[in-house]
């Protein structure tokens, strides 16, 4: 520890020891703790204590006095854990109601228990604990007493300690610990209500994921009992956790899957027009407890449904999901839920009538059901069911009652189902059912693009962009889209009053234009006018729009056009790049300038004949281009004034821009250096002017444009610059000098007024 830190540390400890001193800065405490962790990892913790006895005083005075400041007490506890403080300093803290203190106390208990069980006790100690170290026995006895307590808070904290233990300690002794404590954990299931059910679920899953789960210690029986004792809402997270386990008895997985399916089985039963099984696996039929939950209150019904839908959505994406997967009944259930919410269901039972009343217009359930329905698009289903899916999606897209977020979710689910639809068997075009739905969908999209709600217009544009990106080459889609007036409306939204909509319109028109689907009043018989018109309008947005989102969108469109060889780009490549870079260089938004450098890099790679080959983090530099080719490349770069743009950006006040510029110039320098490139220009007037401009830019001045430069002068300047050193400096965080322990101690002391005037490290 340096002398300045040694001088400041006692003063800080004095502040922390004094309960009258307010300590409001959690960040400083966290950083200080991280620093102590680093110190203890680099050397013996006892040495730090010997060098700084004030730390020992801090630990014991704060702990024994039960400091009323939770943040300081939490910090002290965790610091004590680093130094393996004696166990009699923490037991009384388990009853503290502060979240800070309880969490820190639990971590300290686990830390000391793990240290105590090292060495001779590392093997397979007996569950009774007769051969355990005294310190470990004391901790375990304390946990046992807490599990027997009638106070839910103590039970919760004991369960949390055990969860942390089994999550971080994987030595054989943990098996003996579980054998000893599992009967007490099982006794919690006999209480009504079950205390700390959430913490109990966390513990059981933590044990199941640890090495204890692979041993025969009654864990699976405990999990099965817990599933049957918890309420449907409490059992959901446990059921999902069980199904995520790699190794688990099949009977338990079947039971867990049934728990997740029960709410949807109740929905299917309530919506059924005729009696019959819902089609779910055996054990998943809605039981009386689930029905009672549905009927108890609106919040309970909504909460249970949303939880079940979210859990099944996660499960659908997992490789270890149950097989066979009940795709058809899940589709029916999702459609039924959406119809209950929309008011288009025809209930045939009291439960169905209750669901109609409770779920009508419920945005939370609608969002969850639409997300789940979108996930189910990855599977297959009977055509009759798929038709029902598209019908209910169209209901939501058409309904004026759909909230902006629900409408957005409906568009997203529709896109997933459209992209997952099969192709026609005789060709690569869309199948007849999809074409029929598309004919119904595009008029709805056109209406949404004219909506007075800007979120609806924005969601419609996002949907159009995505579906065009995937289907722009499909003949049926192209024909339907061009006949729908949607492209014309999209162009009009480039002048929308809402900036988010303008940005989405820019992206959509760019995508349409890439596929030749963007229509203008000039008509399709003059495509060259059409493309110039769009390019001019987008360039105007880049130069004049007052909001950053549309300008960023324009830069992304132009970069993609350059990558794809868009017709407007190919017509005059250098003029396109020059005009875009000129506009981007004057933009106040750093993301626009950074995207301009990305476009410049794409242009450079295309000139070198290596599109997409550059990677600034590659171990090996790319091979150099032939000298003749390189000379032509450099001349083209000078003509579009790419060098001036990149050199200005090298000293940009926004670090990401400077980093991108540095990477680009390093890439070019690496291509030119091996083969010599153009000859050095010495101290020519061009070199002198460039170097003078660099000094002005580095000082923050703007200065006059350099104009078209000679390649030799540019390369001479690049060779003279330490770009590698600059990249290393840019890679450091902007506050790396202020993260030192000395600065941290000064900051903390300054917050409580210990430092004198002008002594604080204000940065």
XYZ file of C-alpha atoms in Angstrom:
763
model
C 0.000 0.000 0.000
C 1.443 3.355 -0.993
C 2.184 5.956 1.721
C -0.638 8.311 0.673
C -3.231 5.510 1.039
C -1.793 4.580 4.420
C -2.205 8.194 5.478
C -5.841 8.434 4.342
C -7.107 5.003 5.468
C -7.206 5.705 9.246
C -9.257 8.848 8.638
C -11.743 6.899 6.544
C -12.018 4.158 9.169
C -12.707 6.810 11.775
C -15.588 8.071 9.646
C -17.024 4.595 9.183
C -16.734 3.793 12.890
C -18.622 6.934 13.936
C -22.396 6.216 13.657
C -23.091 9.960 13.525
C -21.308 10.344 10.195
C -23.640 9.905 7.173
C -22.288 7.748 4.375
C -24.571 8.051 1.390
C -22.319 6.943 -1.441
C -22.885 3.201 -2.042
C -20.646 3.331 -5.106
C -17.605 4.374 -3.104
C -18.171 1.599 -0.566
C -18.499 -0.961 -3.355
C -15.310 0.280 -5.049
C -13.438 0.255 -1.748
C -14.553 -3.308 -1.089
C -13.408 -4.314 -4.594
C -10.048 -2.748 -3.852
C -9.720 -4.714 -0.612
C -10.640 -7.884 -2.511
C -7.835 -7.193 -4.972
C -5.392 -6.566 -2.151
C -6.307 -9.788 -0.329
C -6.096 -11.826 -3.527
C -2.600 -10.438 -4.234
C -1.254 -11.128 -0.773
C -2.067 -12.459 2.720
C -4.977 -10.647 4.321
C -3.297 -10.799 7.723
C -0.499 -8.621 6.382
C -2.990 -5.919 5.434
C -4.512 -6.092 8.910
C -1.095 -5.900 10.559
C -0.142 -2.875 8.481
C -3.493 -1.181 9.165
C -4.779 -1.967 12.678
C -7.483 0.632 12.098
C -9.203 -1.947 9.880
C -9.451 -4.375 12.794
C -10.890 -1.636 14.959
C -13.364 -0.755 12.244
C -14.574 -4.335 11.903
C -15.096 -5.067 15.565
C -16.386 -1.701 16.706
C -18.936 -1.486 13.908
C -20.045 -5.101 14.204
C -20.306 -5.239 17.986
C -22.027 -1.848 18.203
C -24.603 -2.947 15.630
C -24.103 0.208 13.568
C -27.456 1.813 12.630
C -26.204 2.644 9.124
C -27.091 -0.400 6.972
C -24.666 0.514 4.197
C -21.694 0.758 6.547
C -22.691 -2.411 8.402
C -23.076 -4.299 5.128
C -19.666 -3.061 3.984
C -18.047 -4.046 7.280
C -19.566 -7.521 7.197
C -18.363 -8.199 3.701
C -14.946 -6.824 4.567
C -14.902 -9.119 7.585
C -15.590 -12.007 5.255
C -12.404 -11.207 3.351
C -10.396 -11.540 6.546
C -12.241 -14.568 7.982
C -13.473 -12.768 11.095
C -14.424 -14.858 14.138
C -17.856 -16.428 14.005
C -19.077 -14.714 17.171
C -19.122 -11.396 15.285
C -22.056 -12.210 13.041
C -24.702 -14.508 14.483
C -26.861 -11.787 15.966
C -26.998 -10.110 12.567
C -29.198 -12.818 11.056
C -32.272 -11.162 12.460
C -31.585 -7.745 10.960
C -34.394 -6.498 8.747
C -32.135 -4.490 6.439
C -31.626 -6.089 3.042
C -28.060 -4.744 2.933
C -27.157 -6.267 6.274
C -28.976 -9.575 5.786
C -27.294 -10.175 2.435
C -23.857 -9.298 3.755
C -24.321 -11.404 6.882
C -25.344 -14.391 4.793
C -22.313 -14.026 2.535
C -20.071 -13.803 5.589
C -21.561 -16.979 7.074
C -20.973 -18.907 3.857
C -17.443 -17.557 3.521
C -16.463 -18.590 7.037
C -18.164 -21.991 6.729
C -16.255 -22.715 3.523
C -12.959 -21.703 5.126
C -13.652 -23.803 8.206
C -14.368 -26.939 6.138
C -11.098 -26.804 4.245
C -8.258 -29.155 5.049
C -8.980 -32.282 7.106
C -12.734 -31.740 6.910
C -12.680 -31.578 3.112
C -13.583 -35.256 2.738
C -16.941 -36.816 3.661
C -17.647 -35.662 7.232
C -20.522 -37.285 9.010
C -23.912 -35.541 8.810
C -24.062 -35.360 12.619
C -21.127 -32.946 12.579
C -19.164 -34.675 15.369
C -15.976 -34.390 13.283
C -16.699 -30.911 11.949
C -14.666 -27.923 13.143
C -16.256 -26.067 16.046
C -16.745 -22.965 13.951
C -18.682 -24.919 11.278
C -20.795 -26.675 13.908
C -21.739 -23.333 15.407
C -22.809 -21.960 12.026
C -24.860 -25.028 11.107
C -26.559 -25.054 14.511
C -27.470 -21.421 14.002
C -28.998 -22.263 10.589
C -30.922 -25.174 12.155
C -32.362 -22.897 14.837
C -33.400 -20.396 12.170
C -35.160 -23.094 10.125
C -37.145 -24.109 13.226
C -38.098 -20.505 13.934
C -41.677 -19.304 13.641
C -40.446 -15.976 12.244
C -40.583 -15.962 8.451
C -37.695 -13.504 8.267
C -35.323 -15.875 10.067
C -36.430 -18.823 7.925
C -35.890 -16.745 4.777
C -32.375 -15.735 5.767
C -31.438 -19.299 6.698
C -32.686 -20.585 3.341
C -30.754 -17.838 1.549
C -27.560 -18.802 3.367
C -28.002 -22.418 2.296
C -28.780 -21.373 -1.296
C -25.513 -19.445 -1.439
C -23.639 -22.330 0.164
C -24.769 -24.966 -2.334
C -24.358 -22.507 -5.206
C -20.710 -21.729 -4.412
C -19.388 -24.706 -2.440
C -19.132 -27.972 -4.364
C -16.918 -29.990 -2.010
C -18.052 -33.405 -0.714
C -18.936 -32.003 2.720
C -21.989 -30.261 1.231
C -23.644 -33.667 0.786
C -23.399 -34.271 4.538
C -24.758 -30.789 5.124
C -27.841 -31.511 2.995
C -28.439 -34.894 4.657
C -28.398 -33.142 8.022
C -30.631 -30.199 7.078
C -33.039 -31.689 4.542
C -35.490 -33.002 7.194
C -35.847 -29.479 8.572
C -36.372 -28.131 5.062
C -39.024 -30.792 4.408
C -40.816 -29.803 7.635
C -41.462 -26.376 6.158
C -43.885 -28.021 3.712
C -46.122 -29.057 6.586
C -46.780 -25.460 7.626
C -49.763 -23.499 6.345
C -48.923 -21.216 4.722
C -45.479 -22.441 3.698
C -43.020 -19.801 4.938
C -40.555 -18.184 2.522
C -41.750 -20.233 -0.449
C -39.684 -18.234 -2.951
C -36.474 -18.788 -0.969
C -37.380 -22.458 -0.529
C -37.658 -22.886 -4.312
C -34.302 -21.157 -4.802
C -32.656 -23.501 -2.286
C -34.049 -26.709 -3.762
C -32.961 -25.742 -7.283
C -29.529 -24.710 -6.017
C -29.094 -28.120 -4.368
C -30.354 -29.903 -7.490
C -27.804 -28.082 -9.660
C -24.945 -28.855 -7.247
C -23.059 -32.197 -6.981
C -25.506 -33.137 -4.226
C -28.193 -33.532 -6.905
C -26.372 -36.503 -8.439
C -26.322 -38.450 -5.158
C -29.099 -40.560 -3.671
C -30.100 -38.297 -0.787
C -33.873 -37.999 -1.172
C -33.707 -34.708 -3.059
C -36.025 -35.797 -5.890
C -38.684 -36.932 -3.418
C -38.465 -33.573 -1.662
C -38.871 -31.750 -4.979
C -41.930 -33.835 -5.854
C -43.506 -33.136 -2.448
C -42.793 -29.429 -2.795
C -44.473 -29.279 -6.224
C -47.616 -30.815 -4.767
C -47.677 -28.610 -1.644
C -47.045 -25.204 -3.207
C -49.807 -23.116 -4.726
C -49.958 -23.002 -8.561
C -48.264 -19.590 -8.613
C -45.535 -20.656 -6.194
C -44.933 -23.975 -7.968
C -44.401 -22.448 -11.425
C -40.772 -21.280 -10.976
C -39.871 -24.604 -9.339
C -41.438 -26.585 -12.186
C -39.519 -24.575 -14.786
C -36.275 -25.011 -12.854
C -36.801 -28.782 -12.667
C -37.393 -29.002 -16.424
C -34.140 -27.102 -17.032
C -32.101 -29.681 -15.102
C -29.903 -31.918 -17.227
C -30.292 -35.038 -15.075
C -33.652 -35.541 -13.428
C -36.062 -38.501 -13.052
C -38.635 -38.599 -15.851
C -41.524 -38.914 -13.413
C -40.530 -35.668 -11.735
C -40.220 -33.902 -15.098
C -43.682 -35.131 -16.080
C -45.096 -33.804 -12.818
C -43.350 -30.440 -13.331
C -44.581 -30.121 -16.921
C -48.102 -30.821 -15.727
C -47.837 -27.966 -13.232
C -46.920 -25.533 -16.015
C -49.707 -26.752 -18.304
C -52.537 -26.706 -15.738
C -53.517 -23.017 -16.192
C -53.750 -23.457 -19.977
C -55.691 -26.685 -19.525
C -58.239 -24.735 -17.468
C -58.519 -22.169 -20.261
C -59.103 -24.860 -22.881
C -61.723 -26.515 -20.721
C -63.508 -23.195 -20.197
C -63.437 -22.431 -23.939
C -64.407 -25.896 -25.169
C -67.523 -26.049 -27.310
C -67.860 -29.792 -26.713
C -66.721 -32.082 -23.906
C -63.454 -33.906 -24.374
C -59.837 -33.924 -23.274
C -57.819 -30.762 -23.963
C -55.062 -32.771 -25.609
C -52.407 -32.174 -22.969
C -50.351 -34.993 -21.423
C -51.889 -36.924 -18.570
C -51.598 -35.040 -15.290
C -51.929 -31.627 -16.913
C -55.690 -31.318 -16.662
C -56.789 -28.287 -14.690
C -57.291 -29.325 -11.067
C -59.578 -27.731 -8.501
C -56.735 -25.696 -6.936
C -55.907 -24.065 -10.289
C -59.602 -23.340 -10.911
C -59.892 -21.831 -7.437
C -56.911 -19.577 -8.213
C -58.597 -18.436 -11.416
C -61.774 -17.614 -9.545
C -60.223 -16.052 -6.438
C -59.388 -12.617 -7.869
C -58.487 -10.824 -11.065
C -54.870 -10.264 -9.985
C -54.419 -13.962 -9.122
C -55.919 -15.081 -12.445
C -53.859 -12.635 -14.496
C -50.683 -13.395 -12.560
C -51.022 -17.166 -12.939
C -51.752 -16.979 -16.671
C -48.883 -14.582 -17.405
C -46.480 -16.709 -15.379
C -47.521 -19.921 -17.151
C -47.218 -18.315 -20.595
C -43.784 -16.863 -19.806
C -42.487 -20.170 -18.419
C -43.753 -22.166 -21.388
C -42.252 -19.631 -23.772
C -38.842 -20.111 -22.150
C -39.285 -23.880 -22.153
C -40.173 -23.962 -25.857
C -36.710 -22.601 -26.707
C -34.734 -25.094 -24.601
C -33.135 -28.203 -26.123
C -34.275 -30.253 -23.101
C -37.935 -29.302 -23.490
C -40.382 -32.209 -22.945
C -40.966 -34.514 -25.863
C -43.430 -34.958 -27.406
C -44.223 -31.247 -27.268
C -48.016 -30.618 -27.180
C -47.956 -28.067 -30.022
C -51.608 -28.309 -31.068
C -53.220 -27.873 -27.611
C -50.792 -25.067 -26.794
C -51.838 -23.273 -29.983
C -55.499 -23.736 -29.112
C -54.902 -22.412 -25.600
C -53.014 -19.317 -26.816
C -55.759 -18.524 -29.340
C -58.434 -19.062 -26.654
C -56.684 -16.699 -24.217
C -56.424 -13.993 -26.868
C -60.114 -14.388 -27.687
C -61.078 -14.164 -24.020
C -59.083 -10.921 -23.811
C -60.581 -9.575 -27.027
C -64.147 -10.463 -26.107
C -64.688 -12.770 -29.087
C -64.833 -16.019 -27.088
C -68.093 -17.898 -26.518
C -67.838 -19.374 -22.991
C -69.865 -22.459 -22.165
C -69.191 -22.658 -18.406
C -69.078 -20.512 -15.293
C -65.273 -20.503 -15.420
C -65.425 -19.371 -19.052
C -67.767 -16.534 -18.161
C -65.478 -15.511 -15.334
C -62.471 -15.489 -17.666
C -64.367 -13.318 -20.147
C -65.049 -10.770 -17.434
C -61.573 -10.846 -15.890
C -59.453 -10.915 -19.062
C -61.413 -8.459 -21.207
C -58.964 -5.842 -22.438
C -56.183 -7.045 -20.134
C -53.037 -5.706 -21.800
C -50.690 -7.706 -19.590
C -52.191 -11.054 -20.596
C -52.483 -10.003 -24.243
C -48.778 -9.185 -24.400
C -47.795 -12.466 -22.742
C -50.095 -14.524 -24.994
C -48.866 -12.818 -28.179
C -45.236 -13.401 -27.185
C -46.006 -17.064 -26.536
C -47.947 -17.414 -29.769
C -45.010 -15.960 -31.680
C -42.655 -18.501 -30.092
C -44.964 -21.348 -31.117
C -44.398 -20.381 -34.779
C -41.206 -22.449 -34.625
C -43.321 -25.598 -34.525
C -45.925 -27.012 -36.853
C -49.653 -27.448 -36.517
C -52.736 -28.512 -38.446
C -53.767 -26.061 -41.154
C -57.062 -25.495 -39.350
C -55.203 -24.270 -36.271
C -52.794 -22.135 -38.300
C -55.797 -20.487 -39.919
C -57.196 -19.733 -36.460
C -53.837 -18.243 -35.466
C -53.814 -15.862 -38.447
C -57.468 -15.000 -37.808
C -56.905 -13.970 -34.194
C -53.769 -12.009 -35.155
C -55.767 -10.153 -37.790
C -58.413 -9.374 -35.157
C -55.793 -7.719 -32.980
C -54.162 -5.847 -35.862
C -57.546 -4.531 -36.972
C -59.123 -3.756 -33.607
C -59.160 -0.087 -32.555
C -59.042 -1.308 -28.945
C -55.526 -2.765 -29.306
C -53.121 -0.668 -27.245
C -49.866 0.467 -28.917
C -47.826 -2.195 -27.109
C -50.332 -4.941 -27.896
C -50.349 -3.849 -31.537
C -46.560 -4.009 -31.633
C -46.636 -7.527 -30.157
C -49.308 -8.549 -32.684
C -47.133 -7.333 -35.575
C -44.145 -9.220 -34.164
C -46.116 -12.458 -33.767
C -47.577 -12.062 -37.271
C -44.109 -11.636 -38.741
C -42.863 -14.796 -37.037
C -45.802 -16.827 -38.310
C -45.477 -15.435 -41.836
C -41.769 -16.199 -42.029
C -42.396 -19.681 -40.677
C -45.092 -20.453 -43.244
C -44.312 -23.181 -45.805
C -43.434 -22.518 -49.437
C -45.653 -23.717 -52.262
C -44.725 -27.311 -53.158
C -44.206 -26.589 -56.878
C -42.066 -23.454 -56.599
C -40.177 -21.203 -54.205
C -43.057 -18.723 -53.890
C -45.509 -18.358 -51.009
C -48.162 -20.998 -50.419
C -51.824 -20.155 -51.206
C -52.881 -19.796 -47.554
C -50.129 -17.265 -46.892
C -50.982 -15.326 -50.043
C -54.622 -15.188 -48.956
C -53.679 -13.856 -45.529
C -51.317 -11.344 -47.106
C -54.186 -9.979 -49.148
C -56.111 -9.337 -45.912
C -53.093 -8.019 -44.025
C -51.808 -5.290 -46.363
C -55.004 -3.162 -46.183
C -54.730 -3.335 -42.379
C -51.092 -2.282 -42.589
C -52.030 0.616 -44.858
C -54.606 1.737 -42.294
C -52.111 1.524 -39.448
C -49.606 3.652 -41.385
C -52.278 6.391 -41.424
C -53.106 6.020 -37.715
C -53.155 9.173 -35.553
C -51.181 7.164 -32.966
C -47.468 7.469 -33.758
C -46.674 4.163 -32.032
C -49.043 2.394 -34.445
C -47.351 4.028 -37.449
C -43.946 3.094 -36.079
C -44.890 -0.559 -35.434
C -46.341 -0.833 -38.942
C -43.118 0.489 -40.483
C -40.981 -1.899 -38.444
C -43.135 -4.810 -39.617
C -42.899 -3.663 -43.246
C -39.103 -3.413 -43.023
C -38.712 -6.927 -41.643
C -41.134 -8.648 -43.981
C -39.584 -6.879 -47.008
C -36.095 -7.896 -45.914
C -37.151 -11.555 -46.003
C -39.697 -11.577 -48.834
C -38.519 -8.796 -51.136
C -37.732 -11.327 -53.836
C -40.996 -13.294 -53.614
C -43.179 -12.627 -56.661
C -46.478 -12.912 -54.785
C -45.358 -10.525 -52.079
C -44.005 -8.004 -54.580
C -47.226 -8.028 -56.571
C -49.432 -7.620 -53.489
C -47.254 -4.886 -51.989
C -47.024 -2.765 -55.141
C -50.811 -2.919 -55.488
C -51.427 -1.850 -51.892
C -50.218 1.793 -51.868
C -48.097 0.911 -48.835
C -44.782 2.016 -50.444
C -46.229 5.453 -51.284
C -47.490 5.905 -47.717
C -44.089 4.876 -46.417
C -42.444 7.617 -48.445
C -44.861 10.198 -47.050
C -43.887 9.191 -43.505
C -40.343 10.422 -44.162
C -41.816 13.816 -43.211
C -43.743 12.561 -40.156
C -43.766 14.973 -37.183
C -42.524 12.225 -34.842
C -38.778 11.517 -35.103
C -39.114 7.818 -34.245
C -41.538 7.384 -37.135
C -39.248 9.294 -39.512
C -36.374 7.013 -38.533
C -38.462 3.886 -39.116
C -39.676 5.318 -42.437
C -36.059 5.891 -43.515
C -35.207 2.263 -42.756
C -38.338 0.981 -44.501
C -37.873 3.050 -47.661
C -34.232 2.020 -47.790
C -35.245 -1.626 -47.631
C -37.996 -1.185 -50.224
C -35.619 0.611 -52.551
C -33.040 -2.164 -52.245
C -35.616 -4.559 -53.698
C -36.907 -2.109 -56.303
C -40.203 -1.729 -54.440
C -40.099 1.955 -53.570
C -42.593 3.874 -55.675
C -42.629 7.620 -56.306
C -45.042 9.843 -58.249
C -42.746 9.547 -61.273
C -43.812 5.927 -61.730
C -41.869 2.740 -62.428
C -41.112 3.694 -66.040
C -38.343 6.049 -64.842
C -36.410 4.065 -62.239
C -33.368 6.325 -62.433
C -35.441 9.331 -61.359
C -37.008 7.267 -58.601
C -33.655 6.268 -57.111
C -32.188 9.776 -57.362
C -35.291 11.178 -55.712
C -34.998 8.863 -52.726
C -31.251 9.402 -52.349
C -31.724 13.160 -52.465
C -34.480 13.053 -49.862
C -32.484 10.843 -47.513
C -29.431 13.063 -47.933
C -31.618 16.051 -47.105
C -32.769 14.305 -43.906
C -29.147 13.588 -42.998
C -28.234 17.245 -43.457
C -31.241 18.984 -41.941
C -33.279 16.779 -39.573
C -33.204 18.192 -36.060
C -33.393 14.763 -34.360
C -30.639 12.177 -34.221
C -32.707 9.029 -34.801
C -33.625 9.761 -38.446
C -30.060 10.838 -39.276
C -28.615 7.661 -37.779
C -31.134 5.625 -39.764
C -30.052 7.350 -42.992
C -26.410 6.462 -42.340
C -27.304 2.821 -41.729
C -29.311 2.753 -44.978
C -26.472 4.323 -46.973
C -23.944 1.875 -45.499
C -26.177 -1.056 -46.403
C -26.701 0.328 -49.919
C -22.932 0.516 -50.338
C -22.510 -3.074 -49.156
C -25.286 -4.346 -51.430
C -24.203 -2.464 -54.551
C -27.430 -0.443 -54.707
C -28.179 1.016 -58.149
C -27.866 4.599 -56.932
C -24.464 3.814 -55.435
C -23.163 1.982 -58.496
C -24.094 4.865 -60.785
C -21.376 7.106 -59.319
C -19.654 5.431 -56.399
C -17.217 8.203 -55.539
C -19.815 10.966 -55.687
C -22.109 8.942 -53.406
C -19.372 8.403 -50.800
C -18.130 11.994 -50.986
C -21.562 13.527 -50.436
C -22.424 11.189 -47.564
C -19.086 11.712 -45.797
C -19.350 15.466 -46.193
C -22.746 15.462 -44.462
C -21.676 12.982 -41.749
C -18.514 14.941 -40.920
C -20.585 18.002 -39.961
C -23.082 16.104 -37.801
C -23.171 16.802 -34.066
C -24.343 13.251 -33.239
C -21.364 11.006 -32.525
C -23.232 7.917 -33.709
C -23.709 9.510 -37.132
C -19.995 10.299 -37.348
C -19.104 6.779 -36.191
C -21.403 5.273 -38.832
C -19.743 7.535 -41.397
C -16.433 5.861 -40.527
C -18.102 2.474 -40.939
C -19.254 3.497 -44.411
C -15.730 4.751 -45.193
C -14.315 1.378 -44.157
C -16.762 -0.495 -46.407
C -15.724 1.771 -49.294
C -12.037 1.139 -48.594
C -12.527 -2.627 -48.434
C -14.418 -2.608 -51.706
C -11.645 -0.626 -53.392
C -9.115 -3.162 -52.139
C -11.285 -6.023 -53.357
C -11.655 -7.490 -49.861
C -15.182 -6.677 -48.678
C -15.755 -7.652 -45.076
C -12.191 -8.861 -44.532
C -11.080 -6.283 -41.992
C -11.165 -6.981 -38.288
C -9.370 -4.513 -35.988
C -8.969 -7.236 -33.356
C -7.466 -9.824 -35.698
C -4.160 -11.309 -34.560
C -2.589 -11.222 -38.045
C -2.730 -8.133 -40.239
C -4.323 -8.496 -43.682
C -2.048 -9.012 -46.652
C -0.904 -5.919 -48.496
C -2.440 -4.955 -51.837
C -0.238 -4.701 -54.949
C 1.492 -1.289 -55.255
C -0.266 -0.294 -58.463
C -3.664 -1.060 -57.025
C -2.802 0.715 -53.797
C -1.868 3.908 -55.626
C -5.239 3.949 -57.359
C -7.000 3.290 -54.060
C -5.226 6.165 -52.349
C -6.118 8.539 -55.166
C -9.779 7.546 -54.879
C -9.677 8.045 -51.106
C -8.233 11.508 -51.593
C -10.878 12.409 -54.178
C -13.747 11.622 -51.791
C -11.852 13.399 -48.959
C -11.973 10.297 -46.802
C -8.589 11.091 -45.275
C -9.676 14.472 -43.964
C -12.825 12.929 -42.481
C -10.839 10.148 -40.774
C -8.027 12.421 -39.548
C -10.508 14.877 -38.037
C -12.319 11.991 -36.350
C -9.022 10.802 -34.888
C -9.247 13.650 -32.358
C -13.012 13.512 -31.902
C -14.188 14.343 -28.405
C -16.286 11.154 -28.406
C -13.997 8.189 -27.841
C -15.916 5.606 -29.965
C -15.496 7.861 -33.009
C -11.775 8.285 -32.388
C -11.366 4.523 -31.917
C -13.117 3.732 -35.201
C -10.968 6.281 -37.009
C -7.806 4.860 -35.476
C -8.782 1.326 -36.533
C -9.503 2.467 -40.088
C -6.191 4.319 -40.458
C -4.247 1.432 -38.916
C -5.874 -0.922 -41.409
C -4.866 1.314 -44.301
C -1.368 1.822 -42.912
C -0.917 -1.939 -42.598
C -1.995 -2.416 -46.223
C 0.413 0.230 -47.496
C 3.535 -0.306 -45.404
C 4.657 -3.810 -46.540
C 4.722 -2.882 -50.206
C 6.166 0.575 -49.793
C 3.229 2.399 -51.341
C 3.729 5.863 -52.768
C 7.093 7.414 -52.047
C 7.569 9.605 -49.024
C 6.705 13.219 -49.692
C 9.264 14.576 -47.254
C 8.529 18.063 -46.023
C 6.320 19.014 -48.959
C 3.747 21.796 -48.541
C 0.966 19.190 -48.389
C 2.658 17.341 -45.527
C 3.247 20.563 -43.609
C -0.359 21.661 -44.027
C -1.725 18.275 -42.912
C 0.506 18.189 -39.849
C -0.492 21.753 -38.950
C -4.174 20.811 -39.337
C -3.693 17.797 -37.098
C -2.247 20.002 -34.383
C -5.225 22.377 -34.638
C -7.736 19.534 -34.522
C -5.997 17.994 -31.555
C -6.285 21.342 -29.786
C -10.014 21.394 -30.490
C -9.991 23.945 -33.313
C -11.991 23.412 -36.496
C -9.988 25.200 -39.170
C -10.503 25.270 -42.919
C -10.993 22.090 -45.003
C -7.805 20.672 -46.443
C -9.301 20.000 -49.849
C -8.061 17.212 -52.106
C -4.709 15.923 -50.859
C -1.909 14.065 -52.579
C -1.670 10.375 -51.599
C 2.073 10.677 -50.925
C 1.516 13.406 -48.370
C -1.188 11.464 -46.578
C 0.903 8.312 -46.344
C 3.879 10.290 -45.083
C 1.749 11.690 -42.283
C 0.299 8.280 -41.424
C 3.759 6.720 -41.214
C 4.891 9.454 -38.866
C 1.969 8.989 -36.479
C 2.015 6.575 -33.545
C -1.409 5.123 -34.294
C -0.712 1.975 -32.273
C 0.042 4.051 -29.194
C -3.026 6.180 -29.770
C -5.223 3.080 -30.000
C -3.809 1.828 -26.704
C -4.525 5.136 -25.037
C -8.065 5.222 -26.428
C -8.683 1.699 -25.132
C -8.236 2.904 -21.563
C -11.346 4.087 -19.776
C -11.705 7.824 -19.460
C -11.567 7.620 -15.661
C -8.724 5.134 -15.322
C -6.607 7.716 -13.509
C -9.413 8.443 -11.064
C -10.006 4.799 -10.109
C -6.860 4.601 -7.992
C -7.222 3.733 -4.288
C -5.899 7.163 -3.340
C -8.545 8.936 -5.431
C -11.247 6.667 -4.022
C -10.295 7.382 -0.423
C -10.181 11.116 -1.149
C -13.658 11.014 -2.676
C -15.171 9.191 0.300
C -13.571 11.533 2.805
C -14.711 14.534 0.800
C -18.350 13.435 1.027
C -18.252 13.753 4.810
C -16.166 16.913 4.896
C -12.995 15.384 6.376
C -10.688 16.772 3.704
C -9.834 20.425 3.766
C -10.870 22.924 1.121
C -9.557 22.178 -2.391
C -8.251 18.807 -1.186
C -11.014 16.679 -2.735
C -10.270 14.801 -5.945
C -12.939 16.450 -8.068
C -12.841 15.082 -11.605
